[in-house]
C-alpha cells in the first residue's frame, strides 16, 4: 500500500518490496476519496488530484488539466448530485450531497477521472453564454479531456472524463 499525503482513502494496486526507492506507476494505479458538502471540497479534490498524479510521476501540465477537469466534475456533483430534502423536513431545509466519490485511475497513456453521486439527472452541456457567471463546466471538461460521459447506476450516476498523459 502506497501512502498518500492527503487524509483520505488512497490505494495503489502495486505493493512491491522496495517500491519507495524507485516506484513507477503500473497500468492499474487507482486512488479514490470521499467527497463532502463542505465549501472546500472542490479545492480538496483538486489538491488530491495533483498530489496523486505527482505521485504517479505525471508531468505538471497533465496534473493541472486533470485537476481542472476534476474541479468541474466535483462542482457539478455539489450542484446537481444532491439528495432531495425529505418530505418531513421543513421546506427550507437544504438538500445535502449524498455519498459521493472521486476516483482516479491510470491506464497506459490515460488518466480516468470519475465522480459518483446520488443525483439521477443526466449532465447537460449548456450553450456558451459569455455573460453567464456559471454553466461552463462541462464545456471545460469537453475541451480538456479526450472523452467524457456518464453512467447511471443503482444509487445515482458517475460522470467521467479521460485525460491523455501524452505517452
PDB file of C-alpha atoms in Angstrom:
ATOM      1  CA  UNK A   1       0.000   0.000   0.000  1.00  0.00           C
ATOM      2  CA  UNK A   2       1.393   3.376  -1.012  1.00  0.00           C
ATOM      3  CA  UNK A   3       0.801   6.212   1.420  1.00  0.00           C
ATOM      4  CA  UNK A   4      -0.759   9.469   0.299  1.00  0.00           C
ATOM      5  CA  UNK A   5      -0.263  12.965   1.725  1.00  0.00           C
ATOM      6  CA  UNK A   6      -3.997  13.680   1.819  1.00  0.00           C
ATOM      7  CA  UNK A   7      -6.075  12.339   4.696  1.00  0.00           C
ATOM      8  CA  UNK A   8      -8.391  10.317   2.508  1.00  0.00           C
ATOM      9  CA  UNK A   9      -8.905   6.904   1.001  1.00  0.00           C
ATOM     10  CA  UNK A  10      -5.995   6.056  -1.276  1.00  0.00           C
ATOM     11  CA  UNK A  11      -4.995   2.767  -2.686  1.00  0.00           C
ATOM     12  CA  UNK A  12      -2.345   1.725  -5.132  1.00  0.00           C
ATOM     13  CA  UNK A  13      -2.770  -1.705  -6.618  1.00  0.00           C
ATOM     14  CA  UNK A  14       1.007  -2.154  -6.602  1.00  0.00           C
ATOM     15  CA  UNK A  15       2.656  -3.403  -3.452  1.00  0.00           C
ATOM     16  CA  UNK A  16       6.183  -4.373  -4.338  1.00  0.00           C
ATOM     17  CA  UNK A  17       9.169  -4.579  -1.992  1.00  0.00           C
ATOM     18  CA  UNK A  18      11.434  -1.573  -2.284  1.00  0.00           C
ATOM     19  CA  UNK A  19       8.907   0.404  -4.306  1.00  0.00           C
ATOM     20  CA  UNK A  20       9.607   3.590  -2.321  1.00  0.00           C
ATOM     21  CA  UNK A  21      13.100   3.882  -3.802  1.00  0.00           C
ATOM     22  CA  UNK A  22      12.163   3.550  -7.481  1.00  0.00           C
ATOM     23  CA  UNK A  23       8.410   3.330  -7.681  1.00  0.00           C
ATOM     24  CA  UNK A  24       6.916   3.681 -11.158  1.00  0.00           C
ATOM     25  CA  UNK A  25       3.170   3.525 -11.782  1.00  0.00           C
ATOM     26  CA  UNK A  26       1.768   0.352 -13.240  1.00  0.00           C
ATOM     27  CA  UNK A  27      -1.164   0.150 -15.644  1.00  0.00           C
ATOM     28  CA  UNK A  28      -3.722  -0.249 -12.869  1.00  0.00           C
ATOM     29  CA  UNK A  29      -2.942   2.601 -10.491  1.00  0.00           C
ATOM     30  CA  UNK A  30      -6.011   3.722  -8.546  1.00  0.00           C
ATOM     31  CA  UNK A  31      -6.841   6.390  -5.974  1.00  0.00           C
ATOM     32  CA  UNK A  32     -10.183   7.469  -4.509  1.00  0.00           C
ATOM     33  CA  UNK A  33     -11.528   9.866  -1.926  1.00  0.00           C
ATOM     34  CA  UNK A  34     -14.907  10.586  -0.398  1.00  0.00           C
ATOM     35  CA  UNK A  35     -16.445  13.967  -1.126  1.00  0.00           C
ATOM     36  CA  UNK A  36     -18.266  16.101   1.412  1.00  0.00           C
ATOM     37  CA  UNK A  37     -20.703  19.007   1.093  1.00  0.00           C
ATOM     38  CA  UNK A  38     -18.235  21.475   2.595  1.00  0.00           C
ATOM     39  CA  UNK A  39     -17.217  24.685   0.884  1.00  0.00           C
ATOM     40  CA  UNK A  40     -13.632  23.450   0.447  1.00  0.00           C
ATOM     41  CA  UNK A  41     -14.497  20.146  -1.268  1.00  0.00           C
ATOM     42  CA  UNK A  42     -13.580  21.361  -4.760  1.00  0.00           C
ATOM     43  CA  UNK A  43     -10.177  22.645  -3.596  1.00  0.00           C
ATOM     44  CA  UNK A  44      -9.550  19.407  -1.698  1.00  0.00           C
ATOM     45  CA  UNK A  45     -10.423  17.368  -4.807  1.00  0.00           C
ATOM     46  CA  UNK A  46      -8.009  19.471  -6.911  1.00  0.00           C
ATOM     47  CA  UNK A  47      -5.236  19.005  -4.344  1.00  0.00           C
ATOM     48  CA  UNK A  48      -5.938  15.268  -4.127  1.00  0.00           C
ATOM     49  CA  UNK A  49      -5.720  15.013  -7.931  1.00  0.00           C
ATOM     50  CA  UNK A  50      -2.459  16.981  -8.145  1.00  0.00           C
ATOM     51  CA  UNK A  51      -0.860  15.003  -5.317  1.00  0.00           C
ATOM     52  CA  UNK A  52      -1.958  11.669  -6.773  1.00  0.00           C
ATOM     53  CA  UNK A  53      -0.710  12.450 -10.275  1.00  0.00           C
ATOM     54  CA  UNK A  54       2.539  13.836  -8.880  1.00  0.00           C
ATOM     55  CA  UNK A  55       2.934  10.526  -7.013  1.00  0.00           C
ATOM     56  CA  UNK A  56       2.354   8.728 -10.304  1.00  0.00           C
ATOM     57  CA  UNK A  57       5.176  10.826 -11.830  1.00  0.00           C
ATOM     58  CA  UNK A  58       2.857  12.691 -14.228  1.00  0.00           C
ATOM     59  CA  UNK A  59       4.003  15.972 -15.734  1.00  0.00           C
ATOM     60  CA  UNK A  60       2.630  19.196 -14.247  1.00  0.00           C
ATOM     61  CA  UNK A  61       0.562  20.041 -17.356  1.00  0.00           C
ATOM     62  CA  UNK A  62      -1.315  16.740 -17.199  1.00  0.00           C
ATOM     63  CA  UNK A  63      -1.874  17.170 -13.451  1.00  0.00           C
ATOM     64  CA  UNK A  64      -3.244  20.689 -13.961  1.00  0.00           C
ATOM     65  CA  UNK A  65      -5.585  19.610 -16.777  1.00  0.00           C
ATOM     66  CA  UNK A  66      -6.840  16.688 -14.698  1.00  0.00           C
ATOM     67  CA  UNK A  67      -7.240  18.928 -11.616  1.00  0.00           C
ATOM     68  CA  UNK A  68      -9.354  21.378 -13.617  1.00  0.00           C
ATOM     69  CA  UNK A  69     -11.487  18.566 -15.048  1.00  0.00           C
ATOM     70  CA  UNK A  70     -11.959  17.178 -11.520  1.00  0.00           C
ATOM     71  CA  UNK A  71     -12.897  20.669 -10.245  1.00  0.00           C
ATOM     72  CA  UNK A  72     -15.703  20.881 -12.765  1.00  0.00           C
ATOM     73  CA  UNK A  73     -16.941  17.320 -12.167  1.00  0.00           C
ATOM     74  CA  UNK A  74     -16.964  17.843  -8.394  1.00  0.00           C
ATOM     75  CA  UNK A  75     -18.645  21.261  -8.740  1.00  0.00           C
ATOM     76  CA  UNK A  76     -21.399  19.642 -10.784  1.00  0.00           C
ATOM     77  CA  UNK A  77     -21.782  16.879  -8.186  1.00  0.00           C
ATOM     78  CA  UNK A  78     -22.163  19.511  -5.470  1.00  0.00           C
ATOM     79  CA  UNK A  79     -24.715  21.403  -7.527  1.00  0.00           C
ATOM     80  CA  UNK A  80     -26.725  18.605  -9.143  1.00  0.00           C
ATOM     81  CA  UNK A  81     -25.800  15.377  -7.355  1.00  0.00           C
ATOM     82  CA  UNK A  82     -27.777  16.088  -4.244  1.00  0.00           C
ATOM     83  CA  UNK A  83     -30.314  14.050  -2.390  1.00  0.00           C
ATOM     84  CA  UNK A  84     -33.703  15.776  -2.312  1.00  0.00           C
ATOM     85  CA  UNK A  85     -34.815  17.036   1.071  1.00  0.00           C
ATOM     86  CA  UNK A  86     -37.089  14.567   2.864  1.00  0.00           C
ATOM     87  CA  UNK A  87     -40.819  15.301   2.844  1.00  0.00           C
ATOM     88  CA  UNK A  88     -40.827  15.549   6.644  1.00  0.00           C
ATOM     89  CA  UNK A  89     -38.140  18.247   6.521  1.00  0.00           C
ATOM     90  CA  UNK A  90     -39.099  21.876   6.582  1.00  0.00           C
ATOM     91  CA  UNK A  91     -39.469  23.387   3.099  1.00  0.00           C
ATOM     92  CA  UNK A  92     -36.372  25.498   3.689  1.00  0.00           C
ATOM     93  CA  UNK A  93     -34.170  22.513   4.591  1.00  0.00           C
ATOM     94  CA  UNK A  94     -31.189  22.493   2.235  1.00  0.00           C
ATOM     95  CA  UNK A  95     -30.555  19.428   0.146  1.00  0.00           C
ATOM     96  CA  UNK A  96     -27.357  17.598   1.038  1.00  0.00           C
ATOM     97  CA  UNK A  97     -24.773  15.866  -1.066  1.00  0.00           C
ATOM     98  CA  UNK A  98     -25.322  12.173  -0.577  1.00  0.00           C
ATOM     99  CA  UNK A  99     -22.493   9.689  -0.669  1.00  0.00           C
ATOM    100  CA  UNK A 100     -20.128  10.943  -3.372  1.00  0.00           C
ATOM    101  CA  UNK A 101     -16.708   9.789  -4.511  1.00  0.00           C
ATOM    102  CA  UNK A 102     -13.837  10.924  -6.688  1.00  0.00           C
ATOM    103  CA  UNK A 103     -11.802   8.154  -8.296  1.00  0.00           C
ATOM    104  CA  UNK A 104      -8.649   8.410 -10.404  1.00  0.00           C
ATOM    105  CA  UNK A 105      -7.079   5.596 -12.339  1.00  0.00           C
ATOM    106  CA  UNK A 106      -4.187   5.483 -14.746  1.00  0.00           C
ATOM    107  CA  UNK A 107      -4.173   3.051 -17.630  1.00  0.00           C
ATOM    108  CA  UNK A 108      -1.427   3.259 -20.248  1.00  0.00           C
ATOM    109  CA  UNK A 109      -1.500   6.842 -21.599  1.00  0.00           C
ATOM    110  CA  UNK A 110      -4.749   7.954 -19.983  1.00  0.00           C
ATOM    111  CA  UNK A 111      -5.956   9.114 -16.593  1.00  0.00           C
ATOM    112  CA  UNK A 112      -9.623   8.437 -15.919  1.00  0.00           C
ATOM    113  CA  UNK A 113     -11.283  10.909 -13.548  1.00  0.00           C
ATOM    114  CA  UNK A 114     -14.702   9.831 -12.238  1.00  0.00           C
ATOM    115  CA  UNK A 115     -17.123  11.400  -9.788  1.00  0.00           C
ATOM    116  CA  UNK A 116     -20.023   9.363  -8.442  1.00  0.00           C
ATOM    117  CA  UNK A 117     -23.000  10.981  -6.728  1.00  0.00           C
ATOM    118  CA  UNK A 118     -26.623  10.225  -5.888  1.00  0.00           C
ATOM    119  CA  UNK A 119     -28.134  12.601  -8.440  1.00  0.00           C
ATOM    120  CA  UNK A 120     -30.232  10.980 -11.129  1.00  0.00           C
ATOM    121  CA  UNK A 121     -30.151  13.722 -13.772  1.00  0.00           C
ATOM    122  CA  UNK A 122     -28.011  13.451 -16.886  1.00  0.00           C
ATOM    123  CA  UNK A 123     -25.253  16.047 -17.245  1.00  0.00           C
ATOM    124  CA  UNK A 124     -26.044  18.583 -19.964  1.00  0.00           C
ATOM    125  CA  UNK A 125     -23.640  20.895 -21.789  1.00  0.00           C
ATOM    126  CA  UNK A 126     -25.173  24.365 -21.695  1.00  0.00           C
ATOM    127  CA  UNK A 127     -24.867  26.733 -24.652  1.00  0.00           C
ATOM    128  CA  UNK A 128     -21.958  29.133 -24.266  1.00  0.00           C
ATOM    129  CA  UNK A 129     -23.044  32.444 -22.768  1.00  0.00           C
ATOM    130  CA  UNK A 130     -20.167  34.895 -22.427  1.00  0.00           C
ATOM    131  CA  UNK A 131     -22.044  36.909 -19.786  1.00  0.00           C
ATOM    132  CA  UNK A 132     -23.147  33.976 -17.617  1.00  0.00           C
ATOM    133  CA  UNK A 133     -21.478  33.596 -14.229  1.00  0.00           C
ATOM    134  CA  UNK A 134     -21.711  29.802 -14.374  1.00  0.00           C
ATOM    135  CA  UNK A 135     -22.578  26.998 -16.753  1.00  0.00           C
ATOM    136  CA  UNK A 136     -19.213  26.476 -18.457  1.00  0.00           C
ATOM    137  CA  UNK A 137     -18.112  23.410 -16.501  1.00  0.00           C
ATOM    138  CA  UNK A 138     -18.879  20.671 -18.995  1.00  0.00           C
ATOM    139  CA  UNK A 139     -17.540  22.806 -21.840  1.00  0.00           C
ATOM    140  CA  UNK A 140     -14.231  22.970 -19.959  1.00  0.00           C
ATOM    141  CA  UNK A 141     -14.361  19.207 -19.366  1.00  0.00           C
ATOM    142  CA  UNK A 142     -15.103  18.648 -23.056  1.00  0.00           C
ATOM    143  CA  UNK A 143     -12.139  20.765 -24.168  1.00  0.00           C
ATOM    144  CA  UNK A 144      -9.558  19.384 -21.714  1.00  0.00           C
ATOM    145  CA  UNK A 145     -10.490  15.719 -21.924  1.00  0.00           C
ATOM    146  CA  UNK A 146     -10.139  13.176 -24.710  1.00  0.00           C
ATOM    147  CA  UNK A 147     -13.597  11.821 -23.922  1.00  0.00           C
ATOM    148  CA  UNK A 148     -16.223  12.222 -21.230  1.00  0.00           C
ATOM    149  CA  UNK A 149     -19.604  10.802 -20.405  1.00  0.00           C
ATOM    150  CA  UNK A 150     -21.794   9.483 -17.653  1.00  0.00           C
ATOM    151  CA  UNK A 151     -23.136   6.169 -16.483  1.00  0.00           C
ATOM    152  CA  UNK A 152     -26.303   5.701 -14.423  1.00  0.00           C
ATOM    153  CA  UNK A 153     -26.182   3.190 -11.587  1.00  0.00           C
ATOM    154  CA  UNK A 154     -28.404   1.923  -8.783  1.00  0.00           C
ATOM    155  CA  UNK A 155     -27.524   4.796  -6.442  1.00  0.00           C
ATOM    156  CA  UNK A 156     -27.234   7.713  -8.867  1.00  0.00           C
ATOM    157  CA  UNK A 157     -24.642   8.277 -11.569  1.00  0.00           C
ATOM    158  CA  UNK A 158     -20.948   8.506 -12.332  1.00  0.00           C
ATOM    159  CA  UNK A 159     -19.633  11.279 -14.563  1.00  0.00           C
ATOM    160  CA  UNK A 160     -16.211  10.505 -16.013  1.00  0.00           C
ATOM    161  CA  UNK A 161     -13.567  12.059 -18.243  1.00  0.00           C
ATOM    162  CA  UNK A 162     -10.292  10.770 -19.656  1.00  0.00           C
ATOM    163  CA  UNK A 163      -7.202  12.976 -19.864  1.00  0.00           C
ATOM    164  CA  UNK A 164      -4.267  11.988 -22.042  1.00  0.00           C
ATOM    165  CA  UNK A 165      -0.896  11.716 -20.330  1.00  0.00           C
ATOM    166  CA  UNK A 166       0.918  12.346 -23.597  1.00  0.00           C
ATOM    167  CA  UNK A 167       2.562   8.950 -23.888  1.00  0.00           C
TER     168      UNK A 167
END
